[in-house]
XYZ file of C-alpha atoms in Angstrom:
594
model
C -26.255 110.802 273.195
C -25.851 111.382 276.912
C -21.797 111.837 276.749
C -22.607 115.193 274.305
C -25.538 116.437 276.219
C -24.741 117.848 279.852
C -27.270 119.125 282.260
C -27.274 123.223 283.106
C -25.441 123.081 286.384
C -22.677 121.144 284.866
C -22.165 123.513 282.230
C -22.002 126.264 284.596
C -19.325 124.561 286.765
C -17.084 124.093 284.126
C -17.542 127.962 282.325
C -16.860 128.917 286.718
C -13.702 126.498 286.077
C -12.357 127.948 283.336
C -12.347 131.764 284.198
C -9.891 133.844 286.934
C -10.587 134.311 290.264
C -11.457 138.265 290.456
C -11.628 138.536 294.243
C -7.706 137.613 294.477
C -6.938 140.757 291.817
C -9.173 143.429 294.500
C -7.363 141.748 297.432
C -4.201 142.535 296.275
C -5.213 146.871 295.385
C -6.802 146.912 298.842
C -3.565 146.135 300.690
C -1.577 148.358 298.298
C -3.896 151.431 299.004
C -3.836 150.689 302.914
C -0.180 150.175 302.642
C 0.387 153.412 300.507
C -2.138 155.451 303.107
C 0.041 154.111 306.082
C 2.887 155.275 304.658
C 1.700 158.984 303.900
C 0.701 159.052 307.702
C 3.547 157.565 308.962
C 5.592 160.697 306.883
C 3.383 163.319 308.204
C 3.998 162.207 311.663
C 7.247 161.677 311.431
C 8.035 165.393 310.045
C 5.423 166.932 312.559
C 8.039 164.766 315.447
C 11.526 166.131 313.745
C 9.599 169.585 313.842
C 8.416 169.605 316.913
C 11.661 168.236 318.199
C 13.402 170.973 316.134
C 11.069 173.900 317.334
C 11.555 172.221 321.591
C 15.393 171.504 320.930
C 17.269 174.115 318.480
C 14.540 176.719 318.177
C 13.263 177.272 321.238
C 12.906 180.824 320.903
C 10.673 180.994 318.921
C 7.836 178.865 320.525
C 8.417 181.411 323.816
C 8.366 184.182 321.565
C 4.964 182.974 319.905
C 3.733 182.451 323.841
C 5.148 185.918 324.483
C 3.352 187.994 321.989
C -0.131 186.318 323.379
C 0.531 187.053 327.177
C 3.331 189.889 327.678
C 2.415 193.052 326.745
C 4.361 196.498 327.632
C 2.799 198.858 329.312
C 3.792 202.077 330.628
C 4.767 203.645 334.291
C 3.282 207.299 334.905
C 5.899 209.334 336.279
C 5.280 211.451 339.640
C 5.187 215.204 339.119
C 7.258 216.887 341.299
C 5.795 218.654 344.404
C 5.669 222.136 344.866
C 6.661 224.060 347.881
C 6.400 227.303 349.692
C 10.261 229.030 351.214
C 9.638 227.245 354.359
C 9.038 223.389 352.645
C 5.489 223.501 353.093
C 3.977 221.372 350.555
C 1.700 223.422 348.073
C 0.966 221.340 345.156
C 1.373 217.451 345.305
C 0.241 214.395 343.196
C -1.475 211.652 344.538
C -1.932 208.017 342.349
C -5.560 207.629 341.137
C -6.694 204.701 338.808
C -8.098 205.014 335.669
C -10.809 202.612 333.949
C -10.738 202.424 330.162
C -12.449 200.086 327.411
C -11.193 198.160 324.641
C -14.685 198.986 321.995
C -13.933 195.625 319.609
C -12.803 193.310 322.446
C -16.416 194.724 324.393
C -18.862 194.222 321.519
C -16.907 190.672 320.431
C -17.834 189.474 324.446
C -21.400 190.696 324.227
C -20.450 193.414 327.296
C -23.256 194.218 329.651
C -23.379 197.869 328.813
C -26.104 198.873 331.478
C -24.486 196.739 333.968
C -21.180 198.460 333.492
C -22.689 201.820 333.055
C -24.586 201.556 336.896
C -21.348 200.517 338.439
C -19.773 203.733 336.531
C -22.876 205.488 337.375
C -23.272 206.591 333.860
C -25.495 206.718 331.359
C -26.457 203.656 329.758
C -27.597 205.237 326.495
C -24.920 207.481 326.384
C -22.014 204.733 327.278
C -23.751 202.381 324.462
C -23.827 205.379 322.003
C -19.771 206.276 323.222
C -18.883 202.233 322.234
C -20.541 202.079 318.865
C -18.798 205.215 317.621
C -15.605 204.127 318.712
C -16.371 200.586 317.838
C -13.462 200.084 315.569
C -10.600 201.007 318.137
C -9.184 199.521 321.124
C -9.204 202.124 323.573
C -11.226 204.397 325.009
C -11.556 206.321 328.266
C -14.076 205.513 331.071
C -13.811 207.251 333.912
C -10.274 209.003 334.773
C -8.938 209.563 338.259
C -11.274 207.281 340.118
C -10.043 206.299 343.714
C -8.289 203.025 343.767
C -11.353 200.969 345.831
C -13.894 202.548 343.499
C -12.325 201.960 340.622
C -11.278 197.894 342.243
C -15.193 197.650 342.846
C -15.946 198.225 339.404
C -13.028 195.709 338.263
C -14.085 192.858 340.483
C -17.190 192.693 338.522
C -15.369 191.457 335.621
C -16.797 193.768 332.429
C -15.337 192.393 329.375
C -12.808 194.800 327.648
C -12.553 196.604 330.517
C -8.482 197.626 331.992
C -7.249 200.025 334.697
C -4.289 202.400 334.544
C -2.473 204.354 337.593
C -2.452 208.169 337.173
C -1.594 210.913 339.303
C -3.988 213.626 340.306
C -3.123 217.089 341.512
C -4.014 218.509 344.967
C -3.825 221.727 346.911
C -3.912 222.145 350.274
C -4.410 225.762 350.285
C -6.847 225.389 347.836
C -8.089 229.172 346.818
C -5.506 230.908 348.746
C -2.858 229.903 346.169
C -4.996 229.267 343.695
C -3.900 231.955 341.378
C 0.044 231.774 341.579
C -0.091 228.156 341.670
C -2.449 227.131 338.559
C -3.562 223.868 338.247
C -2.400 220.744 336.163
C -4.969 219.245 333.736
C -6.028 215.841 333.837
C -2.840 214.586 331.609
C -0.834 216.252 335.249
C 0.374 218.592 332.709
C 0.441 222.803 333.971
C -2.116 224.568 332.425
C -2.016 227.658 334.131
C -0.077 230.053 336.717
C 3.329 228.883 338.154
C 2.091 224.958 337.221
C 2.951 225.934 333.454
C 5.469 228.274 333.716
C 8.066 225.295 335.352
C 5.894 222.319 334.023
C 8.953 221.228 332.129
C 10.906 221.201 335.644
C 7.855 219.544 337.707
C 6.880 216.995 335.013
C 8.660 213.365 334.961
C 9.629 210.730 331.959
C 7.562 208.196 331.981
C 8.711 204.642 332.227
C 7.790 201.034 330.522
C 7.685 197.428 331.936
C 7.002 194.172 330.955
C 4.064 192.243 332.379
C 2.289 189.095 331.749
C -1.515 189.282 331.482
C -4.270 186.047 331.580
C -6.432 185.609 327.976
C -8.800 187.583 329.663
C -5.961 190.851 329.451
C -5.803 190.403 333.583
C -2.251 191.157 334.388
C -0.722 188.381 336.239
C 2.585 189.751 337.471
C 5.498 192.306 336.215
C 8.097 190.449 334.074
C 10.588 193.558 333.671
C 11.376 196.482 334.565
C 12.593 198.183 330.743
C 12.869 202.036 331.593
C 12.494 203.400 334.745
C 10.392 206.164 335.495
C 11.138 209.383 336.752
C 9.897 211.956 338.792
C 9.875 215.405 338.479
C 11.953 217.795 340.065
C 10.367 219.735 343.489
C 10.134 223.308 342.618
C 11.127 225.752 345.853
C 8.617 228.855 345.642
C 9.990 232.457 347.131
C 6.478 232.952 349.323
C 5.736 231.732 352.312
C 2.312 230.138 352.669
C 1.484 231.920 356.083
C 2.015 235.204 354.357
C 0.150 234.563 351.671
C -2.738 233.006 353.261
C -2.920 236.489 355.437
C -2.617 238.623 352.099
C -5.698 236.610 350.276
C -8.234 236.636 353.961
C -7.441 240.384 354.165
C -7.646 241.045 350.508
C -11.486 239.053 350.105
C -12.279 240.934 353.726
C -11.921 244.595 352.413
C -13.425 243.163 348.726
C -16.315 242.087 350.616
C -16.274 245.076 353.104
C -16.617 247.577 350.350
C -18.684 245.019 347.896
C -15.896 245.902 344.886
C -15.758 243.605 342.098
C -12.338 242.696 342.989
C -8.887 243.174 344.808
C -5.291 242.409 344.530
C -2.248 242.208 346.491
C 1.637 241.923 345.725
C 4.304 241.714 348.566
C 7.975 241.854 347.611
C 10.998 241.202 349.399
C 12.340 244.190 348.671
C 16.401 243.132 349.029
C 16.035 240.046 346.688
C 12.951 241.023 344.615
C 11.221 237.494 345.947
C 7.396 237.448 345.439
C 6.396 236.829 349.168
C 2.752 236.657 348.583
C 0.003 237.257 345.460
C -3.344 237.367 345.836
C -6.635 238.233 344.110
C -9.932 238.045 344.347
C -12.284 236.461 343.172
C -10.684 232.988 343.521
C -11.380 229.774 342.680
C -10.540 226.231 344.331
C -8.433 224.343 342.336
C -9.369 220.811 343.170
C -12.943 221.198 342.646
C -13.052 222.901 338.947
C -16.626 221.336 338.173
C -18.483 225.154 338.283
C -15.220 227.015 337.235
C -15.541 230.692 336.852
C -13.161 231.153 333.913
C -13.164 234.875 335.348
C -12.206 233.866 337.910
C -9.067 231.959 337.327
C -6.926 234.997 335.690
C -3.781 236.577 338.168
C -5.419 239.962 338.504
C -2.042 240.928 339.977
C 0.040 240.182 336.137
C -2.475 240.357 333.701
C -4.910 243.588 334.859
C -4.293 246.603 333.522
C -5.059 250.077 335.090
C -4.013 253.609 335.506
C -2.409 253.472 338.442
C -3.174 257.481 339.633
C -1.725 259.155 342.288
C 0.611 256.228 343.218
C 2.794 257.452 340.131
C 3.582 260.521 341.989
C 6.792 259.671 343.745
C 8.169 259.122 340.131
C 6.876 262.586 339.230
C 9.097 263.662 341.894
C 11.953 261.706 341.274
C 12.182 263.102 337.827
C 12.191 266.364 339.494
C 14.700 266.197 341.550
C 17.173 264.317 338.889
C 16.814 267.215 336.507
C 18.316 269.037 338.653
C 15.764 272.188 338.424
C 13.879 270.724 341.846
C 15.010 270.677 345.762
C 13.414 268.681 348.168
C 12.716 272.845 349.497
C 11.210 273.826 345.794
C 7.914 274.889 346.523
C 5.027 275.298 344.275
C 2.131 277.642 344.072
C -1.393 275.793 343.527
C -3.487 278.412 343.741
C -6.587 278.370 342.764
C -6.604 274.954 342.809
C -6.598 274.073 338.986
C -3.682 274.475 336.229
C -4.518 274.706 332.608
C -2.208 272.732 330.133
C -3.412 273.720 326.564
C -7.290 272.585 326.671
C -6.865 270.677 329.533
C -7.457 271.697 333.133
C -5.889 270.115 335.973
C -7.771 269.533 339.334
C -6.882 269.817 343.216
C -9.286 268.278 345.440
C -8.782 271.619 347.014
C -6.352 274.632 347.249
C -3.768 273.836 349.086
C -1.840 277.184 348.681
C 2.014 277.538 348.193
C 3.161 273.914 349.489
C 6.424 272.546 349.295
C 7.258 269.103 347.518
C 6.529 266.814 350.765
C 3.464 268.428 350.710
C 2.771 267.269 346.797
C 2.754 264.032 348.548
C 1.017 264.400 351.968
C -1.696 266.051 350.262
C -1.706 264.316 346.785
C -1.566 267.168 344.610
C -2.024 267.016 341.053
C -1.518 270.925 340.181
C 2.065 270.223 341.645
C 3.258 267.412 339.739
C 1.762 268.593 336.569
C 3.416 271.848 337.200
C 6.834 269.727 337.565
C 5.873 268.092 334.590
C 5.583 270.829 332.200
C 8.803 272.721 333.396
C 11.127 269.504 332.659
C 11.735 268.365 328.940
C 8.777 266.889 327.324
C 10.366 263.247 327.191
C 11.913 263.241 330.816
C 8.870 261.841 332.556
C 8.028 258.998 329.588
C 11.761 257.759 329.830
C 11.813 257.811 333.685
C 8.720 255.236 333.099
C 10.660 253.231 330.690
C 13.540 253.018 332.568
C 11.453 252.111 335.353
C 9.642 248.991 333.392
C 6.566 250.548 332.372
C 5.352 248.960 329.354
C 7.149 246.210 328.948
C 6.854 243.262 331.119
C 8.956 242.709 334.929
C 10.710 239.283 333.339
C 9.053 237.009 336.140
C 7.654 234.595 333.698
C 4.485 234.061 334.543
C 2.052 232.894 332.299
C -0.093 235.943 330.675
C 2.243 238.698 332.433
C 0.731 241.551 331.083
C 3.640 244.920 329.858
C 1.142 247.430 330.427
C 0.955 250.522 328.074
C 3.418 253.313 327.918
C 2.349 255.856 325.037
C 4.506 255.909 321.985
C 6.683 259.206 321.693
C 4.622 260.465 319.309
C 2.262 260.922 321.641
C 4.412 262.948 324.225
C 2.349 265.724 323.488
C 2.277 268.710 327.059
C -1.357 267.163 327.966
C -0.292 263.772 328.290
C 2.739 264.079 329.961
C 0.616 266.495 332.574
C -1.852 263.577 332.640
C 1.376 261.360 333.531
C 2.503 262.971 336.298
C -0.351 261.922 338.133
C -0.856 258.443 337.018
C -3.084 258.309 333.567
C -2.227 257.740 330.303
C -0.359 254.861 331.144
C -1.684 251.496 332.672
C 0.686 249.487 334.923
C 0.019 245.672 336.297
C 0.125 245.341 340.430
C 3.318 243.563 340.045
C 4.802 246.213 337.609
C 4.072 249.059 340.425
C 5.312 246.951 343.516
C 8.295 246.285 341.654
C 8.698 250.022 341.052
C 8.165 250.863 344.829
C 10.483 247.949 345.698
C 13.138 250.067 343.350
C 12.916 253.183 345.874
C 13.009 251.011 348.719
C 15.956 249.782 347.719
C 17.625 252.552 347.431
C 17.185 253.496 343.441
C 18.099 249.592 342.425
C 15.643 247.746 340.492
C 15.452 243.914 341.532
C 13.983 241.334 339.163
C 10.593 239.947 340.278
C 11.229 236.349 340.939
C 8.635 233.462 342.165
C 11.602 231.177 343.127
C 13.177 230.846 346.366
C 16.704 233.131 346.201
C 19.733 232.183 348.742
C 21.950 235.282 349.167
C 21.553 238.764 348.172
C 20.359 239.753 344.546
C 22.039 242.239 342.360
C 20.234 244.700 340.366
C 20.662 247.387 337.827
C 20.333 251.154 339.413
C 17.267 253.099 337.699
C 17.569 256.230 340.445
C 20.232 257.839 342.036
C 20.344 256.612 345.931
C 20.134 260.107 347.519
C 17.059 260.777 345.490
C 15.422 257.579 346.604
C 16.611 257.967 349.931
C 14.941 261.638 350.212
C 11.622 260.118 349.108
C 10.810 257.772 351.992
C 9.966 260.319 354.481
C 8.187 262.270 352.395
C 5.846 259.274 351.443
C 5.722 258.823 355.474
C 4.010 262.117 355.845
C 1.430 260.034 353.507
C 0.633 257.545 356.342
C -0.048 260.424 359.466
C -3.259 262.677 360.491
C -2.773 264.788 357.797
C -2.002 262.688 355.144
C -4.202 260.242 353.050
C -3.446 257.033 354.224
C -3.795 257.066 358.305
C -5.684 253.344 357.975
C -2.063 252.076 356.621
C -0.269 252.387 359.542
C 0.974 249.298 361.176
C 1.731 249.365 365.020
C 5.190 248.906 366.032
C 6.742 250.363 362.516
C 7.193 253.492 360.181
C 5.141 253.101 357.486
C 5.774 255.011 353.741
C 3.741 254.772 350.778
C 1.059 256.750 348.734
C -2.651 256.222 347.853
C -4.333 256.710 344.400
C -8.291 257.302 343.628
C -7.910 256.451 339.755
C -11.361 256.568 337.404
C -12.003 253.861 335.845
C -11.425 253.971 331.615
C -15.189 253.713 330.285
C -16.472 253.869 326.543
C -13.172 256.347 325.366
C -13.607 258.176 328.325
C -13.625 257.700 332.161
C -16.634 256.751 334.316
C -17.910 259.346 336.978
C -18.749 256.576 339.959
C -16.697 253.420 339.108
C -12.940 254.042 340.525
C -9.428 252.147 341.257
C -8.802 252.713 344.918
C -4.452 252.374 345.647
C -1.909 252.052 348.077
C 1.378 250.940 347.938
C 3.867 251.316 350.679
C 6.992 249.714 352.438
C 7.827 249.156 355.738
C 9.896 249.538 358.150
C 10.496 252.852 357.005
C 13.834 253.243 358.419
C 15.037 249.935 356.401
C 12.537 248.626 354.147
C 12.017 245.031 353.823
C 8.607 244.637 352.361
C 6.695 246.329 349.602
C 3.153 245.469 349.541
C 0.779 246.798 346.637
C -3.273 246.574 347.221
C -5.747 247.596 344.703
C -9.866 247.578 345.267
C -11.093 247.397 341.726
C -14.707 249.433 341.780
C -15.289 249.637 345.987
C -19.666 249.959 346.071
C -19.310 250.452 349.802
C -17.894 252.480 352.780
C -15.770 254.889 350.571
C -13.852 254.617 347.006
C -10.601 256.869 347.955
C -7.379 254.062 348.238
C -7.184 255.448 351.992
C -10.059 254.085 352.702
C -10.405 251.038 350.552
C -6.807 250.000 350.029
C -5.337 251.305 352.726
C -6.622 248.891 355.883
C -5.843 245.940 353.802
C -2.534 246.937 353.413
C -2.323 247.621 356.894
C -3.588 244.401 358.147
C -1.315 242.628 355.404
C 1.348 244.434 355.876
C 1.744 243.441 360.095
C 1.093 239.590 359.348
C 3.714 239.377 357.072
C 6.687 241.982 358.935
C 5.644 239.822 362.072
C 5.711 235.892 360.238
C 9.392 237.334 358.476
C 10.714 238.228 361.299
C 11.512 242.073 360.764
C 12.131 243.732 363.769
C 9.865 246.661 364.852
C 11.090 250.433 364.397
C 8.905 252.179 366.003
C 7.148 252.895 369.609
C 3.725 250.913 369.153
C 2.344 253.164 372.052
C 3.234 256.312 370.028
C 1.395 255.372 366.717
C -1.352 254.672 369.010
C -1.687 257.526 370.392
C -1.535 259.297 367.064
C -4.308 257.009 365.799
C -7.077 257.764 368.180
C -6.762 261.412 366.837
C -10.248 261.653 364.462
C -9.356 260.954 361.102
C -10.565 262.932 358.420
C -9.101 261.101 355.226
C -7.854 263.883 352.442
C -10.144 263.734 349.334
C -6.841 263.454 347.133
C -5.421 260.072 345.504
């Protein structure tokens, strides 16, 4: 009975007995999965070694490349414009390096920038600055502030803004700041010309710009230039034909006699007359080119190429020379003006008063208009109009300056008797200040025409003949008798030389007709007489004060003017200074002509 029956714990050893022991079985998958998971590590690290080995020992490149493209960055190198300068070297127009501050928007708003901390150092506006970054939010540059001074601008970059980089620029001065202001122009802020001589050679004065290689921190700090991949380079100097001196005395005396007869404004031309050099330009108003904040965009035209106007008596001389080509005219023709007026169809033509029988000098001396439209109407009806052409009128000198204005010659079909009477003594056509001192420069000459140029010119200049020589020689002293006691120009006179020119007393073109009290006051004349060198045009636009004839207005400027710049070129006197003073304390009584 007891050998059959056993007690529970012996029946449970022997059912433990009898079954497998399950904790060998898991032992053994453990070790296979840790041996498996070993090996998949010990694969990955091996091929991350050979690849890293690979990339360090055969490809190289690449990893540099990789470290490249985060850290070097090309940027480029602003080229220097080149310098501009007067006949004698003197430096008119130069750049100077400035630094400019701009903003990458994305790299700014991903660093959280201090907008109102950046905008006081800037001293900007913080709303406006925050506005300027949100719509431009998407790019990665915008301008801050151009053409700062290098410490300013290295004040503002010490304080570390976020997204904020510097660039070198150059920035445009002038030294002779409104006295130039008009031939020279000015650059914009790209140092590109925008107007006056600036533009007209920009192509000449502006550089190519350069590239180099430089390595910058993860801030976008440059560390140091790497390479050097294109060079720069700089503009070419441009040589202008004035001379600074002379041109500084033509713009004091032109705003003196503006402001001494409170006109609305004034220019001045002198030429040179042997190579057709512009030795000086001025007009007034003027403006200062480096401070363009409150510019007067009236202000900034060249009066002297891009005004229009009748020029009036001052086309006389022409009158004459078309005389005494045809052949049907002396220099002893003389002409009856009595009673002072000469009807041409349904026009009549005025004297100031009569002057009697007077011979041609005297057409001059006394500025007659009977006499030249007399001449007018006995000559062919085109002779006068083609003399103009031939001459330049209406079309433009060539100089190439910006805006150069060609003036307005009537078509042929409008060469009826009253308009070529209205020629003869300067309206109906409208001339530019340059246009008429070339003209004058063309008697002075000796009948050749010169082309106007605003570059420096080595050597004598040939030109194209427009009137015979002994007809442009004859005219000089008669255009003397102009500048004496009984002429209309005694203020023109300059001390020490013989002076010839003419005045004009033009009216002013006013709602299709002409105003009564608003006139052009003239002269233009060349001196020394006896061999002229320079030809100096002046014109008072509208003079409100002391007297509108061009004696009065135009004449002292040209006078003043005209002795600065025969005395800075060197051109030797021709005449007793003691006797032209002793003329010139005889009372002057101006003539009311042109």
């Amino acid at each position: 009975m007891n050998q059959r029956t056993n007690s529970p714990n012996q029946r449970a050893n022997s059912r433990a007995k009898t079954k497998p022991a399950a904790s060998d079985h898991g032992g053994l998958k453990y070790v296979g999965r840790h041996r498996f998971v070993l090996f998949i590590l010990a694969v990955l690290f091996g091929g991350i070694t050979l690849r890293a080995g690979y990339l360090t020992v055969v490809d190289s490149e690449f990893l540099r490349a990789q470290g490249d493209a985060r850290m070097m960055r090309t940027e480029p190198i602003m080229a220097m414009r080149g310098v501009i300068r007067d006949r004698n070297n003197t430096p008119l127009a130069v750049s100077t390096p400035v630094t400019t501050l701009w903003l990458n928007p994305r790299q700014a708003i991903a660093a959280k920038l201090d907008v109102v901390a950046l905008a006081k150092a800037l001293k900007l506006s913080p709303a406006d600055l925050q506005a300027k970054i949100k719509r431009h939010r998407e790019k990665g540059f915008i301008y801050l502030v151009r053409h700062m001074t290098p410490n300013d601008a290295e004040e503002v970059l010490a304080k570390d803004f976020a997204g904020v980089y510097s660039m070198t620029e150059y920035k445009r001065f002038y030294p002779e700041a409104e006295a130039t202001a008009h031939m020279l122009g000015f650059t914009g802020t790209d140092d590109h010309g925008r107007e006056g001589l600036e533009l007209s050679f920009d192509k000449k004065l502006a550089g190519i710009e350069g590239s180099k290689r430089v390595m910058k921190d993860l801030k976008g700090h440059r560390v140091q230039d790497v390479a050097l991949l294109k060079p720069a380079r700089p503009g070419q100097d441009v040589i202008l034909s004035f001379d600074s001196r002379v041109q500084y005395s033509a713009y004091r005396e032109l705003a003196r006699g503006v402001a001494e007869h409170n006109a609305v404004a004034g220019v001045l031309v002198s030429l040179d007359v042997e190579t057709g050099e512009v030795l000086a330009m001025a007009s007034v108003p003027s403006f200062n080119p480096n401070n363009r904040g409150t510019l007067d965009i009236d202000a900034v035209r060249n009066r002297a190429v891009t005004d229009m106007f009748e020029p009036g008596s001052t086309l006389k001389p022409f009158t004459l020379v078309a005389a005494l080509e045809s052949g049907k005219f002396t220099t002893s023709s003389h002409f009856d003006t009595s009673p002072g007026t000469y009807r041409v169809l349904n026009k009549v033509v005025r004297d100031h008063s009569n002057y009697g029988v007077i011979d041609m000098q005297t057409v001059l001396t006394k500025s007659s208009n009977v006499a030249t439209a007399q001449i007018a109407m006995a000559l062919p009806r085109d002779t006068l109009p083609l003399l103009h052409q031939h001459l330049g009128f209406g079309s433009t000198t060539g100089s190439g300056f910006p805006g150069e204005s060609a003036g307005i010659l009537q078509p042929s079909n409008r060469w009826n008797p009253v308009e070529v009477a209205t020629m003869s003594y300067g309206y109906g056509v409208t001339v530019t200040a340059l246009q008429l001192a070339q003209a004058y420069a063309t008697i002075a000459s000796g009948g050749i025409q010169r082309p106007v140029s605003f570059i420096k010119v080595n050597g004598p200049v040939e030109g194209h003949r427009v009137i015979p020589e002994v007809i442009a020689k004859s005219l000089i002293p008669m255009m003397e008798t102009v500048v004496t006691q009984e002429g209309t120009a005694l203020r023109a006179a300059v001390p020490g030389y013989r002076v010839a020119g003419k005045t004009g007393t033009a009216h002013k073109a006013k709602g299709g007709g002409y105003s009564s009290d608003q006139y052009m006051s003239l002269f233009v004349g060349m001196a020394p007489a006896s061999n002229p060198k320079i030809v100096t045009a002046v014109i008072i636009d509208t003079p409100r004060k002391g007297g509108y004839y061009g004696g009065l207005a135009a004449a002292p400027v040209f006078s003043r003017s005209m002795a600065d710049a025969l005395r800075l070129m060197n051109v030797e006197p021709d005449r007793s200074s003691e006797r032209l003073a002793g003329q010139a304390r005889l009372p002057y009584r101006p003539a009311a002509g042109g």
